[in-house]
Amino acid sequence: MEEYRSKRDFRRTPEPIGGEVPSRGPGRIYVIQRHHASHLHYDLRLEKDGVLKSWAIPKEPPESPGIRRLAVQTEDHPIEYADFEGIIPEGMYGAGKVEIWDRGTYEPIEEGEDKWVFRINGERLRGEYCLIKLKGSGGKNWLFFKKKGG
Ligand code: MN
């Protein structure tokens, strides 16, 4: 969370500072925010260990198998960020409009160092999805896709 806070001036951005927020009942939080920053992208966030693990996806996330999207891992975000929608002011980190594109819960199936498999229960995305870490990218670049038959 240190990296998250160090990038932002909370006197000027409406984004949450983040505190000690207990988990919100059964099912881990899943959310994708559409972020109209300098380049439109989609921020995938998955609750794990009291934070939202986060990836920026440059193109629309796939609703069916056969489409693989690059997902660039970004800094952990506070749990409260799952509800955030608003405008990050110009000159701020990530300036632009943030809106919730999909939300719900997810169930982990596999959580390895280089591979996550999980079932998304969202409004747009439903079923089994994978995140696979690409080698030689400093660990930041992953592939995000829906599993066949998932
Ligand atoms: Mn973003």
PDB file of C-alpha atoms and ligand atoms in Angstrom:
ATOM      1  CA  MET A   1       0.000   0.000   0.000  1.00  0.00           C
ATOM      2  CA  GLU A   2       3.037   2.250   0.424  1.00  0.00           C
ATOM      3  CA  GLU A   3       3.512   2.458  -3.342  1.00  0.00           C
ATOM      4  CA  TYR A   4      -0.183   3.281  -3.793  1.00  0.00           C
ATOM      5  CA  ARG A   5      -0.026   6.125  -1.249  1.00  0.00           C
ATOM      6  CA  SER A   6       3.308   7.495  -2.459  1.00  0.00           C
ATOM      7  CA  LYS A   7       1.897   8.048  -5.957  1.00  0.00           C
ATOM      8  CA  ARG A   8      -1.090  10.099  -4.836  1.00  0.00           C
ATOM      9  CA  ASP A   9      -1.851  13.428  -3.156  1.00  0.00           C
ATOM     10  CA  PHE A  10      -4.998  12.736  -1.136  1.00  0.00           C
ATOM     11  CA  ARG A  11      -5.713  16.444  -0.652  1.00  0.00           C
ATOM     12  CA  ARG A  12      -6.309  16.614  -4.393  1.00  0.00           C
ATOM     13  CA  THR A  13      -7.562  13.235  -5.597  1.00  0.00           C
ATOM     14  CA  PRO A  14     -10.960  11.815  -4.617  1.00  0.00           C
ATOM     15  CA  GLU A  15      -9.479   8.303  -4.458  1.00  0.00           C
ATOM     16  CA  PRO A  16      -9.572   6.498  -1.063  1.00  0.00           C
ATOM     17  CA  ILE A  17      -6.525   6.587   1.216  1.00  0.00           C
ATOM     18  CA  GLY A  18      -7.330   3.088   2.440  1.00  0.00           C
ATOM     19  CA  GLY A  19      -7.537   1.891   6.002  1.00  0.00           C
ATOM     20  CA  GLU A  20      -8.129  -1.287   7.887  1.00  0.00           C
ATOM     21  CA  VAL A  21     -11.232  -2.612   6.209  1.00  0.00           C
ATOM     22  CA  PRO A  22     -12.483  -6.072   7.053  1.00  0.00           C
ATOM     23  CA  SER A  23     -13.472  -8.363   4.235  1.00  0.00           C
ATOM     24  CA  ARG A  24     -17.065  -7.894   3.145  1.00  0.00           C
ATOM     25  CA  GLY A  25     -18.468 -11.306   3.771  1.00  0.00           C
ATOM     26  CA  PRO A  26     -18.346 -14.407   1.641  1.00  0.00           C
ATOM     27  CA  GLY A  27     -16.584 -14.292  -1.690  1.00  0.00           C
ATOM     28  CA  ARG A  28     -13.499 -12.306  -2.468  1.00  0.00           C
ATOM     29  CA  ILE A  29     -14.015  -8.974  -4.189  1.00  0.00           C
ATOM     30  CA  TYR A  30     -13.662  -8.840  -7.959  1.00  0.00           C
ATOM     31  CA  VAL A  31     -13.956  -5.573  -9.848  1.00  0.00           C
ATOM     32  CA  ILE A  32     -12.917  -4.124 -13.191  1.00  0.00           C
ATOM     33  CA  GLN A  33     -12.808  -0.348 -13.536  1.00  0.00           C
ATOM     34  CA  ARG A  34     -12.750   1.352 -16.924  1.00  0.00           C
ATOM     35  CA  HIS A  35     -10.197   4.115 -16.631  1.00  0.00           C
ATOM     36  CA  HIS A  36     -10.174   6.935 -19.159  1.00  0.00           C
ATOM     37  CA  ALA A  37      -6.589   7.992 -18.448  1.00  0.00           C
ATOM     38  CA  SER A  38      -4.164   9.174 -21.160  1.00  0.00           C
ATOM     39  CA  HIS A  39      -4.838   5.738 -22.656  1.00  0.00           C
ATOM     40  CA  LEU A  40      -8.170   4.028 -22.018  1.00  0.00           C
ATOM     41  CA  HIS A  41      -7.631   0.803 -20.095  1.00  0.00           C
ATOM     42  CA  TYR A  42      -9.388  -1.604 -17.770  1.00  0.00           C
ATOM     43  CA  ASP A  43      -8.155  -2.144 -14.197  1.00  0.00           C
ATOM     44  CA  LEU A  44      -8.727  -5.678 -12.950  1.00  0.00           C
ATOM     45  CA  ARG A  45      -8.674  -5.944  -9.151  1.00  0.00           C
ATOM     46  CA  LEU A  46      -8.849  -9.102  -7.069  1.00  0.00           C
ATOM     47  CA  GLU A  47      -9.002  -9.142  -3.265  1.00  0.00           C
ATOM     48  CA  LYS A  48      -6.198 -11.081  -1.636  1.00  0.00           C
ATOM     49  CA  ASP A  49      -4.606 -10.741   1.811  1.00  0.00           C
ATOM     50  CA  GLY A  50      -6.481  -7.538   2.669  1.00  0.00           C
ATOM     51  CA  VAL A  51      -5.636  -5.596  -0.494  1.00  0.00           C
ATOM     52  CA  LEU A  52      -6.758  -5.474  -4.101  1.00  0.00           C
ATOM     53  CA  LYS A  53      -4.158  -7.075  -6.359  1.00  0.00           C
ATOM     54  CA  SER A  54      -4.283  -5.012  -9.557  1.00  0.00           C
ATOM     55  CA  TRP A  55      -3.595  -5.337 -13.278  1.00  0.00           C
ATOM     56  CA  ALA A  56      -4.087  -2.802 -16.080  1.00  0.00           C
ATOM     57  CA  ILE A  57      -5.530  -4.317 -19.257  1.00  0.00           C
ATOM     58  CA  PRO A  58      -5.131  -2.133 -22.379  1.00  0.00           C
ATOM     59  CA  LYS A  59      -8.113  -3.647 -24.239  1.00  0.00           C
ATOM     60  CA  GLU A  60     -11.609  -4.754 -23.270  1.00  0.00           C
ATOM     61  CA  PRO A  61     -11.487  -7.881 -21.076  1.00  0.00           C
ATOM     62  CA  PRO A  62     -12.726 -11.034 -22.868  1.00  0.00           C
ATOM     63  CA  GLU A  63     -16.177 -12.447 -22.158  1.00  0.00           C
ATOM     64  CA  SER A  64     -15.440 -15.661 -24.056  1.00  0.00           C
ATOM     65  CA  PRO A  65     -12.477 -18.021 -24.558  1.00  0.00           C
ATOM     66  CA  GLY A  66      -9.968 -17.556 -27.375  1.00  0.00           C
ATOM     67  CA  ILE A  67      -8.988 -13.957 -26.638  1.00  0.00           C
ATOM     68  CA  ARG A  68      -5.836 -13.288 -24.638  1.00  0.00           C
ATOM     69  CA  ARG A  69      -5.203  -9.892 -23.153  1.00  0.00           C
ATOM     70  CA  LEU A  70      -1.998  -8.411 -21.813  1.00  0.00           C
ATOM     71  CA  ALA A  71      -2.451  -7.509 -18.122  1.00  0.00           C
ATOM     72  CA  VAL A  72       0.245  -5.332 -16.592  1.00  0.00           C
ATOM     73  CA  GLN A  73       0.479  -5.727 -12.827  1.00  0.00           C
ATOM     74  CA  THR A  74       0.261  -2.436 -10.940  1.00  0.00           C
ATOM     75  CA  GLU A  75       0.524  -1.507  -7.280  1.00  0.00           C
ATOM     76  CA  ASP A  76      -1.825  -3.033  -4.687  1.00  0.00           C
ATOM     77  CA  HIS A  77      -4.887  -0.886  -4.045  1.00  0.00           C
ATOM     78  CA  PRO A  78      -6.924  -0.563  -0.812  1.00  0.00           C
ATOM     79  CA  ILE A  79     -10.112  -2.614  -0.487  1.00  0.00           C
ATOM     80  CA  GLU A  80     -12.225   0.585  -0.566  1.00  0.00           C
ATOM     81  CA  TYR A  81     -11.030   1.207  -4.112  1.00  0.00           C
ATOM     82  CA  ALA A  82     -13.471  -1.473  -5.296  1.00  0.00           C
ATOM     83  CA  ASP A  83     -16.288   1.085  -4.916  1.00  0.00           C
ATOM     84  CA  PHE A  84     -14.427   4.043  -6.370  1.00  0.00           C
ATOM     85  CA  GLU A  85     -15.872   5.915  -9.314  1.00  0.00           C
ATOM     86  CA  GLY A  86     -15.007   9.498 -10.110  1.00  0.00           C
ATOM     87  CA  ILE A  87     -12.664  11.890 -11.803  1.00  0.00           C
ATOM     88  CA  ILE A  88      -8.994  11.967 -10.875  1.00  0.00           C
ATOM     89  CA  PRO A  89      -7.996  15.614 -11.465  1.00  0.00           C
ATOM     90  CA  GLU A  90      -5.612  16.674 -14.186  1.00  0.00           C
ATOM     91  CA  GLY A  91      -1.979  16.620 -13.136  1.00  0.00           C
ATOM     92  CA  MET A  92      -2.622  13.765 -10.684  1.00  0.00           C
ATOM     93  CA  TYR A  93      -1.381  10.206 -11.098  1.00  0.00           C
ATOM     94  CA  GLY A  94      -3.864   8.365 -13.340  1.00  0.00           C
ATOM     95  CA  ALA A  95      -5.791  11.545 -14.176  1.00  0.00           C
ATOM     96  CA  GLY A  96      -9.123  10.865 -15.866  1.00  0.00           C
ATOM     97  CA  LYS A  97     -12.495   9.277 -15.292  1.00  0.00           C
ATOM     98  CA  VAL A  98     -12.833   5.958 -13.454  1.00  0.00           C
ATOM     99  CA  GLU A  99     -16.044   3.948 -13.710  1.00  0.00           C
ATOM    100  CA  ILE A 100     -16.979   0.454 -12.622  1.00  0.00           C
ATOM    101  CA  TRP A 101     -17.211  -1.791 -15.693  1.00  0.00           C
ATOM    102  CA  ASP A 102     -17.899  -5.057 -13.881  1.00  0.00           C
ATOM    103  CA  ARG A 103     -18.078  -6.226 -10.284  1.00  0.00           C
ATOM    104  CA  GLY A 104     -18.850  -9.249  -8.187  1.00  0.00           C
ATOM    105  CA  THR A 105     -16.828 -11.922  -6.434  1.00  0.00           C
ATOM    106  CA  TYR A 106     -14.285 -14.545  -7.387  1.00  0.00           C
ATOM    107  CA  GLU A 107     -13.283 -17.946  -6.080  1.00  0.00           C
ATOM    108  CA  PRO A 108      -9.611 -18.935  -6.252  1.00  0.00           C
ATOM    109  CA  ILE A 109      -8.906 -22.322  -7.852  1.00  0.00           C
ATOM    110  CA  GLU A 110      -5.121 -22.065  -8.158  1.00  0.00           C
ATOM    111  CA  GLU A 111      -2.856 -19.314  -6.809  1.00  0.00           C
ATOM    112  CA  GLY A 112       0.727 -19.916  -7.783  1.00  0.00           C
ATOM    113  CA  GLU A 113       3.612 -17.509  -8.204  1.00  0.00           C
ATOM    114  CA  ASP A 114       3.163 -17.430 -11.983  1.00  0.00           C
ATOM    115  CA  LYS A 115      -0.385 -18.654 -12.486  1.00  0.00           C
ATOM    116  CA  TRP A 116      -3.757 -17.804 -11.022  1.00  0.00           C
ATOM    117  CA  VAL A 117      -6.907 -19.665 -11.937  1.00  0.00           C
ATOM    118  CA  PHE A 118     -10.212 -18.461 -10.544  1.00  0.00           C
ATOM    119  CA  ARG A 119     -13.946 -18.410 -11.113  1.00  0.00           C
ATOM    120  CA  ILE A 120     -15.385 -14.955 -11.695  1.00  0.00           C
ATOM    121  CA  ASN A 121     -18.950 -14.278 -10.644  1.00  0.00           C
ATOM    122  CA  GLY A 122     -19.521 -10.874 -12.208  1.00  0.00           C
ATOM    123  CA  GLU A 123     -22.248  -9.273 -14.264  1.00  0.00           C
ATOM    124  CA  ARG A 124     -20.268  -9.216 -17.504  1.00  0.00           C
ATOM    125  CA  LEU A 125     -17.571 -11.803 -16.858  1.00  0.00           C
ATOM    126  CA  ARG A 126     -18.562 -15.214 -15.571  1.00  0.00           C
ATOM    127  CA  GLY A 127     -16.673 -18.471 -15.451  1.00  0.00           C
ATOM    128  CA  GLU A 128     -13.104 -19.697 -15.138  1.00  0.00           C
ATOM    129  CA  TYR A 129     -10.307 -17.262 -15.913  1.00  0.00           C
ATOM    130  CA  CYS A 130      -6.501 -17.448 -15.894  1.00  0.00           C
ATOM    131  CA  LEU A 131      -3.721 -15.019 -15.207  1.00  0.00           C
ATOM    132  CA  ILE A 132      -0.340 -16.291 -16.403  1.00  0.00           C
ATOM    133  CA  LYS A 133       2.870 -14.398 -15.700  1.00  0.00           C
ATOM    134  CA  LEU A 134       5.087 -13.887 -18.754  1.00  0.00           C
ATOM    135  CA  LYS A 135       8.756 -14.614 -18.340  1.00  0.00           C
ATOM    136  CA  GLY A 136      11.326 -11.869 -18.842  1.00  0.00           C
ATOM    137  CA  SER A 137       9.084  -8.883 -18.216  1.00  0.00           C
ATOM    138  CA  GLY A 138      10.347  -8.089 -14.743  1.00  0.00           C
ATOM    139  CA  GLY A 139       7.313  -9.968 -13.478  1.00  0.00           C
ATOM    140  CA  LYS A 140       4.867  -7.225 -14.452  1.00  0.00           C
ATOM    141  CA  ASN A 141       3.387  -8.659 -17.630  1.00  0.00           C
ATOM    142  CA  TRP A 142       0.701 -11.296 -17.417  1.00  0.00           C
ATOM    143  CA  LEU A 143      -1.811 -12.783 -19.832  1.00  0.00           C
ATOM    144  CA  PHE A 144      -5.492 -12.700 -18.886  1.00  0.00           C
ATOM    145  CA  PHE A 145      -7.983 -14.972 -20.621  1.00  0.00           C
ATOM    146  CA  LYS A 146     -11.042 -17.120 -20.170  1.00  0.00           C
ATOM    147  CA  LYS A 147     -10.424 -20.846 -20.050  1.00  0.00           C
ATOM    148  CA  LYS A 148     -11.893 -23.063 -22.734  1.00  0.00           C
ATOM    149  CA  GLY A 149     -15.022 -24.649 -21.361  1.00  0.00           C
ATOM    150  CA  GLY A 150     -14.746 -22.327 -18.367  1.00  0.00           C
TER     151      GLY A 150
HETATM  152 MN    MN B   1      -5.793   2.654 -14.170  1.00  0.00          MN
END
